Tab-separated table of C-alpha atoms in Angstrom:
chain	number	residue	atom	x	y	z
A	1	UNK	CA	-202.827	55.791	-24.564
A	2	UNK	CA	-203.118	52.414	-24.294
A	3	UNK	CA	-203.650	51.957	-20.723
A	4	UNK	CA	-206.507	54.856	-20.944
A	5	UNK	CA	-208.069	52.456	-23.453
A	6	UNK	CA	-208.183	49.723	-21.148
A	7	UNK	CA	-209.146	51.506	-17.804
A	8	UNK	CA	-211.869	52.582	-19.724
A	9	UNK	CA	-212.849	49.118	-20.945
A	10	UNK	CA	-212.403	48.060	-16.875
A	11	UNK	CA	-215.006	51.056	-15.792
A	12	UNK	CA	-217.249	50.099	-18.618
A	13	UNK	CA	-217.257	46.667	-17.372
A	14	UNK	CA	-217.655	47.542	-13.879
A	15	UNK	CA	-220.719	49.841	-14.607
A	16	UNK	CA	-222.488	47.000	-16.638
A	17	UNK	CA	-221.518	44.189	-13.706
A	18	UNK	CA	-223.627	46.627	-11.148
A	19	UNK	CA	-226.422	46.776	-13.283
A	20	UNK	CA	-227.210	43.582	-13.912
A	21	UNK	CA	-226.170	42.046	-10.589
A	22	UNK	CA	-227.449	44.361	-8.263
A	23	UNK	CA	-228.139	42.078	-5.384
A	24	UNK	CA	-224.146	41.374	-5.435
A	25	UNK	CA	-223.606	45.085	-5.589
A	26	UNK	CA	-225.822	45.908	-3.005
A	27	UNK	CA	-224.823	42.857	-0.693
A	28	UNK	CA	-220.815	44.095	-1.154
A	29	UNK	CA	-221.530	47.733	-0.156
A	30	UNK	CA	-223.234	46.783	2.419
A	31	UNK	CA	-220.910	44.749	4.297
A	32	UNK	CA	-218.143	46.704	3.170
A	33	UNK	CA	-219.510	49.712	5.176
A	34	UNK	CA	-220.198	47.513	7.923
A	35	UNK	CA	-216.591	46.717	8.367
A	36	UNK	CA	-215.434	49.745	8.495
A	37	UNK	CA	-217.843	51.459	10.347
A	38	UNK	CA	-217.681	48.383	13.115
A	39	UNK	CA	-214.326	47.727	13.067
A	40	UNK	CA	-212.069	50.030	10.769
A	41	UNK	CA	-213.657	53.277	11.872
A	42	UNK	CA	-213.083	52.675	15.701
A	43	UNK	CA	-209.672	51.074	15.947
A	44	UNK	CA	-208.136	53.805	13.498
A	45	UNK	CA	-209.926	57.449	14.254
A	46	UNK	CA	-208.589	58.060	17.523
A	47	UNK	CA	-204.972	57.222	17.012
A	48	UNK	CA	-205.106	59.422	13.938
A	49	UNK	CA	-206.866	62.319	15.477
A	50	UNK	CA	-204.397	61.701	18.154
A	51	UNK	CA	-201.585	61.803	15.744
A	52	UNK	CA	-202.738	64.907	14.053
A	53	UNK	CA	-202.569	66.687	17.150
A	54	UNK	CA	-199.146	65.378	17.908
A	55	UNK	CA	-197.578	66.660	14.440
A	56	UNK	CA	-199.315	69.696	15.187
A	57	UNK	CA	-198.334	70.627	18.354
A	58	UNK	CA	-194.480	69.494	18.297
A	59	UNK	CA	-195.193	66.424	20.852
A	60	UNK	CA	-193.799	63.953	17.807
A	61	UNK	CA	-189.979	63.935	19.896
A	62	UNK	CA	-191.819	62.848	23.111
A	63	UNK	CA	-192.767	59.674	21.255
A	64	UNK	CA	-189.983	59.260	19.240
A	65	UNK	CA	-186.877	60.097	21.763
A	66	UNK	CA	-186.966	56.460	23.564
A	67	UNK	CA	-186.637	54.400	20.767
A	68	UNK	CA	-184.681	56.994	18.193
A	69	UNK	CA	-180.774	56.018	20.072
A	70	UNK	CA	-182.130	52.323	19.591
A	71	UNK	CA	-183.255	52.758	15.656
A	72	UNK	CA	-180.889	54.817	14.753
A	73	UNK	CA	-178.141	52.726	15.593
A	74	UNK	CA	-179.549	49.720	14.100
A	75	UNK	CA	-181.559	51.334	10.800
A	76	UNK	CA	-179.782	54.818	10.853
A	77	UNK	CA	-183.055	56.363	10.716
A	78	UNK	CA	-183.464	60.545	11.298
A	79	UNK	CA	-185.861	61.208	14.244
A	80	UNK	CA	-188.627	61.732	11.689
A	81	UNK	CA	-188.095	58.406	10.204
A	82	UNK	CA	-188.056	56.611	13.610
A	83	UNK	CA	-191.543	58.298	14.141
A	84	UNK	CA	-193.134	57.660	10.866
A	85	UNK	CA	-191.880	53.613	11.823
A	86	UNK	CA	-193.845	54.003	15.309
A	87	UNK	CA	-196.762	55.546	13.902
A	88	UNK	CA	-196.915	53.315	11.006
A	89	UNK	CA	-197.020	50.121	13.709
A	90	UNK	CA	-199.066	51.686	16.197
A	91	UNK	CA	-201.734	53.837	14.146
A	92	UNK	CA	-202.503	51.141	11.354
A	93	UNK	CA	-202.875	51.626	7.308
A	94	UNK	CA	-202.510	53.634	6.079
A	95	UNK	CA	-200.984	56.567	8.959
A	96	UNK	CA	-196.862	55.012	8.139
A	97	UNK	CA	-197.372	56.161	4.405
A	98	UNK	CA	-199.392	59.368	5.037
A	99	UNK	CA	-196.920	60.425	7.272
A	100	UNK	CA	-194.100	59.342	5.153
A	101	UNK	CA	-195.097	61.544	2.216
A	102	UNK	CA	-196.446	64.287	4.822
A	103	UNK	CA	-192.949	64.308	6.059
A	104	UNK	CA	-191.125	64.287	2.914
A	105	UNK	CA	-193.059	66.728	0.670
A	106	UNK	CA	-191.724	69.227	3.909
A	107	UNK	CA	-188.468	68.235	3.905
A	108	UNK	CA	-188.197	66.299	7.414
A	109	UNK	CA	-186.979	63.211	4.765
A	110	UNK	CA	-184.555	62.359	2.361
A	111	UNK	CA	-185.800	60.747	-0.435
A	112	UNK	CA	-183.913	57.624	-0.119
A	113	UNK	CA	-185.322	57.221	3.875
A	114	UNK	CA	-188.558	58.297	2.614
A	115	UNK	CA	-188.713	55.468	-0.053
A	116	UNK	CA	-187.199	52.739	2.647
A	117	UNK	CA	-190.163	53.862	5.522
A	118	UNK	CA	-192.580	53.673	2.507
A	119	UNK	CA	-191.507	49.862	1.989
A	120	UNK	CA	-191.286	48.576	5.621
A	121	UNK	CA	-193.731	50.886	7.540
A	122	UNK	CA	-197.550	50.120	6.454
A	123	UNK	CA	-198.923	47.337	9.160
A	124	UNK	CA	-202.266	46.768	10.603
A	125	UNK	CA	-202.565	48.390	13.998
A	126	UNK	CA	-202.109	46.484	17.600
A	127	UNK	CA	-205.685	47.369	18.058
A	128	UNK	CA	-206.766	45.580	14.789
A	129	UNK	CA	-204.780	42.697	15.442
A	130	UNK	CA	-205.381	41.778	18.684
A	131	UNK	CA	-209.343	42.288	18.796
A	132	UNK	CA	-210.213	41.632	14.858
A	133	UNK	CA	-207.408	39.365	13.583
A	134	UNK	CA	-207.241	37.299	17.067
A	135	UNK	CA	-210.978	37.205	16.447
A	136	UNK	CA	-210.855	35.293	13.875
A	137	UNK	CA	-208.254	33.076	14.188
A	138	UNK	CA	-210.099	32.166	17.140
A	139	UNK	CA	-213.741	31.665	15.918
A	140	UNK	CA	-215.104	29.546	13.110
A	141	UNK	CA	-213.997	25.526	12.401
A	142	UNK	CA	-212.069	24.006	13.975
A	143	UNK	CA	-210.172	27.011	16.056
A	144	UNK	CA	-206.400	26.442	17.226
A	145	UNK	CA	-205.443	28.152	20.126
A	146	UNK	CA	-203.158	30.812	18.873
A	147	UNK	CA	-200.706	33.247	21.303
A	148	UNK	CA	-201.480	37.075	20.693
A	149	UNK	CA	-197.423	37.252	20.380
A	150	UNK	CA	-197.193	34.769	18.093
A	151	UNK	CA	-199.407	36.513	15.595
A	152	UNK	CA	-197.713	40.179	16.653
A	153	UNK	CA	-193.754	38.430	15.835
A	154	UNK	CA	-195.359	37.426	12.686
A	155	UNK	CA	-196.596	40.502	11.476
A	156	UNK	CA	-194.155	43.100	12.982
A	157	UNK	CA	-190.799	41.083	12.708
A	158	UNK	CA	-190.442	41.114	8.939
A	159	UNK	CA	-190.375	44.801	8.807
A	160	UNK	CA	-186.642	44.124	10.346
A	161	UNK	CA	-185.787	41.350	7.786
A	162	UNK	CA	-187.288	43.804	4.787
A	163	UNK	CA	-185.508	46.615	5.988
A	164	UNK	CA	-181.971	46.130	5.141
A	165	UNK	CA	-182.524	45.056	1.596
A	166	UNK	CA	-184.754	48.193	0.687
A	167	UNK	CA	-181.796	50.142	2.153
A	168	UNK	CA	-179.319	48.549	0.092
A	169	UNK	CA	-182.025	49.188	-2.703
A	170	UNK	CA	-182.674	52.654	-2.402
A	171	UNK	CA	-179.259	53.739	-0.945
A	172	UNK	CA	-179.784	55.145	2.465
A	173	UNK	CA	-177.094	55.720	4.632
A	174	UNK	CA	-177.073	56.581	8.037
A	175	UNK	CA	-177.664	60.139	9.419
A	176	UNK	CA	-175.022	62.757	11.320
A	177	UNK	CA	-176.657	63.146	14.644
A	178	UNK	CA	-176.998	66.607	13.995
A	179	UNK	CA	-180.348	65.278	11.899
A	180	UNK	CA	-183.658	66.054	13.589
A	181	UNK	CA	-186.878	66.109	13.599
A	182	UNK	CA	-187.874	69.730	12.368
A	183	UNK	CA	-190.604	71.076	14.902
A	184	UNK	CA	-193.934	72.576	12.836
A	185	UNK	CA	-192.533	70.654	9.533
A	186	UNK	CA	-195.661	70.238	8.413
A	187	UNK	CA	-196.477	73.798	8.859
A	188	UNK	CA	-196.670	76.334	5.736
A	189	UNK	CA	-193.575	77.280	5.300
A	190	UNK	CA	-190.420	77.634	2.872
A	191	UNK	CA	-187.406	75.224	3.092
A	192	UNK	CA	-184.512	76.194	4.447
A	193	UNK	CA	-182.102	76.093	1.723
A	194	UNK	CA	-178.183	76.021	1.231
A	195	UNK	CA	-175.981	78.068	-0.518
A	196	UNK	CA	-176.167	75.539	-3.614
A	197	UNK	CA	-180.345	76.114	-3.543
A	198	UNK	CA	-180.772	72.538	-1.967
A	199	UNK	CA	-182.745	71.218	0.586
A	200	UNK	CA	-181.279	71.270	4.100
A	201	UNK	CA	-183.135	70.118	7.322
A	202	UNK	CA	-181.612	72.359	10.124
A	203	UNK	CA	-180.421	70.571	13.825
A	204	UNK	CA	-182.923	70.401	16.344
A	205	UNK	CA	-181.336	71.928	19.967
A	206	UNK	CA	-183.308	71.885	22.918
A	207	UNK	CA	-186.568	71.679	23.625
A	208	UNK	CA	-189.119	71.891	20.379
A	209	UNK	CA	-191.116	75.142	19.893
A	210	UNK	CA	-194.831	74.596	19.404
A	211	UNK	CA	-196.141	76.444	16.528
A	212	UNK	CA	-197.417	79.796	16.458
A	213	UNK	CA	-200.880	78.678	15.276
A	214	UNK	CA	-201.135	75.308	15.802
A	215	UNK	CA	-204.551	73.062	13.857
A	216	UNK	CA	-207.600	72.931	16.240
A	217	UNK	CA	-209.719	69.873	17.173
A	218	UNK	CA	-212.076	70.462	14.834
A	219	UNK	CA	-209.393	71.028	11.856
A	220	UNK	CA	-207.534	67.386	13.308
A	221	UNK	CA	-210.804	65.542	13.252
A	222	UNK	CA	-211.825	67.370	9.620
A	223	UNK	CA	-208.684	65.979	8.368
A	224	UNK	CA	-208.720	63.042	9.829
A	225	UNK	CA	-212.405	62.305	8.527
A	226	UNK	CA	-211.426	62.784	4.972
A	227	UNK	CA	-208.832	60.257	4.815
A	228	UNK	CA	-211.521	58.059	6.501
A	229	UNK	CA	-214.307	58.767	4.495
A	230	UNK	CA	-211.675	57.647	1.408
A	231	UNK	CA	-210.585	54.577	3.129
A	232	UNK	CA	-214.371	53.715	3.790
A	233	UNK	CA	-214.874	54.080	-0.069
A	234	UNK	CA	-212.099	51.898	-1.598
A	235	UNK	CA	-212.809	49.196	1.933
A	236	UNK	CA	-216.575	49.507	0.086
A	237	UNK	CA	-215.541	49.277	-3.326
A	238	UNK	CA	-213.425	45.985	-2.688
A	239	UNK	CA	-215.646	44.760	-0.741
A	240	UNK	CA	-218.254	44.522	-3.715
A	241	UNK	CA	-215.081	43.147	-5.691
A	242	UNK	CA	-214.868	40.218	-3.498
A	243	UNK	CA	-218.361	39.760	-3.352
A	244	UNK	CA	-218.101	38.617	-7.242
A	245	UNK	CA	-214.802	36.944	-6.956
A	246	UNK	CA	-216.732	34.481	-4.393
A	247	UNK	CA	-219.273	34.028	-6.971
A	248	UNK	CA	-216.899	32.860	-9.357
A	249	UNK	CA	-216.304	29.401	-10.950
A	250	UNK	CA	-213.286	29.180	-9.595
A	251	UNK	CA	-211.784	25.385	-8.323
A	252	UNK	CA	-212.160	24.296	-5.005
A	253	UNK	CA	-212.270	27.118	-1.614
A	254	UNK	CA	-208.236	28.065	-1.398
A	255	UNK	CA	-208.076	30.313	-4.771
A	256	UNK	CA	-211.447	32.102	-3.905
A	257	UNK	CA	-210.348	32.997	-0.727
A	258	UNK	CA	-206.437	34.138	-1.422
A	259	UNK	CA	-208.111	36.667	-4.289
A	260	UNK	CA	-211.141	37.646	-2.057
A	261	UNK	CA	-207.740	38.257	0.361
A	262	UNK	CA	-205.437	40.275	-1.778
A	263	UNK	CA	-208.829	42.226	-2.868
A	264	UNK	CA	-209.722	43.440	0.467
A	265	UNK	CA	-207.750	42.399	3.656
A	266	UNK	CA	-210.818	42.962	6.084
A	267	UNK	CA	-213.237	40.890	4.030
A	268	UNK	CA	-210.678	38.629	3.430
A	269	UNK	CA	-210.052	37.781	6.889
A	270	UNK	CA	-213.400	37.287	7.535
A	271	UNK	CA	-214.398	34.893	5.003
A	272	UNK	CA	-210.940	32.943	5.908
A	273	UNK	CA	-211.705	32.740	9.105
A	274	UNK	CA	-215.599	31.237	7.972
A	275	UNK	CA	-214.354	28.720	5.490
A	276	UNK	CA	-211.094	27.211	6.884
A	277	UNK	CA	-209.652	24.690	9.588
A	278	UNK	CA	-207.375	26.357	12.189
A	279	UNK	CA	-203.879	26.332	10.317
A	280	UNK	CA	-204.349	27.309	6.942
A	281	UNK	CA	-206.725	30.081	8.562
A	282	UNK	CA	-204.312	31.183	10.321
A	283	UNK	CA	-201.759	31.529	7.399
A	284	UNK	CA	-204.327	33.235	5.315
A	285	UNK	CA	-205.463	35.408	8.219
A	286	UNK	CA	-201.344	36.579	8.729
A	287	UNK	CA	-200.702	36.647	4.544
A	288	UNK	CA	-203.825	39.339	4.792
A	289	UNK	CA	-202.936	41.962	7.571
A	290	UNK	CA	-199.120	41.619	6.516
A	291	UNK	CA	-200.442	42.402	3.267
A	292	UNK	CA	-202.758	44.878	3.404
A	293	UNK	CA	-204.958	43.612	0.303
A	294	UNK	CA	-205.077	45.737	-3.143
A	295	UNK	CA	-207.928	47.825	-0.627
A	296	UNK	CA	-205.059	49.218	1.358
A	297	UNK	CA	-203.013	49.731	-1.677
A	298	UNK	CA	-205.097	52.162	-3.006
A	299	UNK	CA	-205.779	53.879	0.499
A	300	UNK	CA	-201.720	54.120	0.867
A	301	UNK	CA	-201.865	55.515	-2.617
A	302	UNK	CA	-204.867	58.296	-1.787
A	303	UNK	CA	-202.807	59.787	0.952
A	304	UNK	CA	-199.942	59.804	-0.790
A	305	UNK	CA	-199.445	62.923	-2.405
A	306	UNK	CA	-194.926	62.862	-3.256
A	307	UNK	CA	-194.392	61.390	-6.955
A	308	UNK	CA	-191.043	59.632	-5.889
A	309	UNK	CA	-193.099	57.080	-3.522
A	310	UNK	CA	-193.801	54.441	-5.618
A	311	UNK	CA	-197.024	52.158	-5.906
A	312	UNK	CA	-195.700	49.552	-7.348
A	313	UNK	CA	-192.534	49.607	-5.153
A	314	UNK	CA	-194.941	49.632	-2.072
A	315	UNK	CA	-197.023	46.645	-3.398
A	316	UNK	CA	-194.035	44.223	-4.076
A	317	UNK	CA	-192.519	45.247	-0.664
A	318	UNK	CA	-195.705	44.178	1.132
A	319	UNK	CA	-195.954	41.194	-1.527
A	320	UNK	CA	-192.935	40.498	0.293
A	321	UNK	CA	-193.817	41.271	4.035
A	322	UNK	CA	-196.607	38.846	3.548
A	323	UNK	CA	-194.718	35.906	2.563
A	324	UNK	CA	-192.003	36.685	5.380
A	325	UNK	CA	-195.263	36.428	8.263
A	326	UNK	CA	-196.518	33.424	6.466
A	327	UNK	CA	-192.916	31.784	6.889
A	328	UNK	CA	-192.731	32.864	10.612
A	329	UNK	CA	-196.460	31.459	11.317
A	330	UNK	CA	-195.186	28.363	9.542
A	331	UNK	CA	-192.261	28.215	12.286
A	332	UNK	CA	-193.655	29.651	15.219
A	333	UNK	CA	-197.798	27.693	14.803
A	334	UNK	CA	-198.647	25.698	12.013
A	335	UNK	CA	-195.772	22.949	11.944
A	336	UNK	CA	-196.387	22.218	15.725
């Protein structure tokens, strides 16, 4: 009851901060939208089109099967789980935890490797990285020539390092090899279950069938337009967040910009890369696409439709992931 009392308060708030600072309002929608229709919109669309398409049609094992001996040796992830860890590092936020909860709420998971891939498997995409982040590292005062790799061990390494404690945490144990990747899993259908009434995920032999009645184009770019129309709205919403932060009385440049950062990772990245000298740019620039900012939060938590994914778990794992890449800029750029 108490928390209704106070979200209430917040919207309250919020309504009456639009009203009488319009200008603000209107200047953080706009470039919120401009982001992502520039930048977001273009880097993200195709891969998840493409990715819909791939579920759909049983084409997931052609990805997966060259690196699923590799992970599963070294994680002990299910075929599933070593394609939700691809997608999630080649597709962007928020296509690791969509997929995640996609895969779980049709039993291609187990809970325990569901909540581990939720943890480690949210990252900004290559595309993102090398044209947006590189971007900006590169541009504004006082630019220090930065390797693409550099900022790619940074951001993709700790997902390794994170990995083995949130399988201690959440108790996941390595799969028979009889575990597979279920073709048309995220087809309507009923479980397969046991003679105890449990969940079972039956072995995968040979070559995948494709479903029966596989999505069309137009249903894969409906779907994937919804989850971008949402992600559009919270990268808009955020955007008119940091907007006030900057406008804050708050001390010197460095607090502004870490909450304008954890508020919305795009906008964040920007005004970093506008307001900063070359190293601590860079750290702030690698904190926010390790991180995700509060933005991506709630676009992780839109698409996420399983009640045993946690939010909270999610945000202190990236809390997490973004110290690690600030630690491995530290060693790899700043201290030379």
């Amino acid at each position: 009851m108490k928390h209704k009392i106070i979200f209430r308060i917040l919207l309250t708030l919020s309504f009456l901060l639009l009203l009488c600072f319009p200008a603000l309002s209107l200047e953080g929608a706009r470039k919120g939208l401009l982001l992502w229709y520039n930048t977001v919109l273009p880097t993200l669309l195709p891969f998840m089109i493409c990715m819909n398409l791939m579920v759909s049609f049983g084409a997931v094992n052609l990805l997966a099967a060259p690196f699923y001996p590799v992970l599963h040796r070294l994680l002990g992830l299910s075929r599933a789980g070593s394609f939700i860890l691809l997608s999630g590092m080649l597709c962007g936020y928020p296509m690791g935890a969509k997929n995640c909860s996609d895969f779980l709420d049709n039993d291609c998971l187990s809970l325990s490797e569901a909540r581990c891939l939720y943890a480690v498997s949210s990252f900004p995409s290559p595309m993102f990285l090398a044209g947006y982040m590189m971007h900006m590292v590169n541009s504004g005062p006082q630019p220090i020539p930065l390797p693409l790799w550099k900022m790619a061990a940074a951001v993709y390494l700790p997902a390794l390092f994170l990995f083995f404690p949130a399988a201690a945490c959440y108790k996941l144990h390595r799969f028979p090899k009889s575990f597979r990747f279920r073709s048309g899993c995220l087809s309507d259908h009923s479980p397969t279950t046991d003679a105890a009434g449990k969940n079972t995920v039956l072995p995968l032999t040979g070559t995948p069938p494709i479903p029966t009645a596989p999505p069309s184009l137009d249903e894969a770019l409906l779907s994937s337009m919804e989850v971008m129309v949402k992600i559009g709205g919270y990268i808009m919403l955020f955007s008119i967040l940091a907007v006030f932060i900057r406008h804050l009385p708050l001390p010197g440049t460095l607090l502004p910009a870490f909450f304008i950062t954890v508020a919305e990772m795009t906008t964040g990245i920007e005004y970093a890369s506008l307001h900063f000298p070359g190293r601590l740019k860079i750290l702030l620039i690698g904190f926010g696409g390790a991180f995700g900012g509060l933005s991506g939060a709630f676009q992780v938590r839109s698409v996420t439709k399983n009640a045993g994914l946690s939010i909270r778990h999610y945000l202190f794992w990236k809390t997490a992931h973004g110290l690690f890449t600030v630690i491995i800029l530290i060693l790899l750029a700043v201290r030379h």
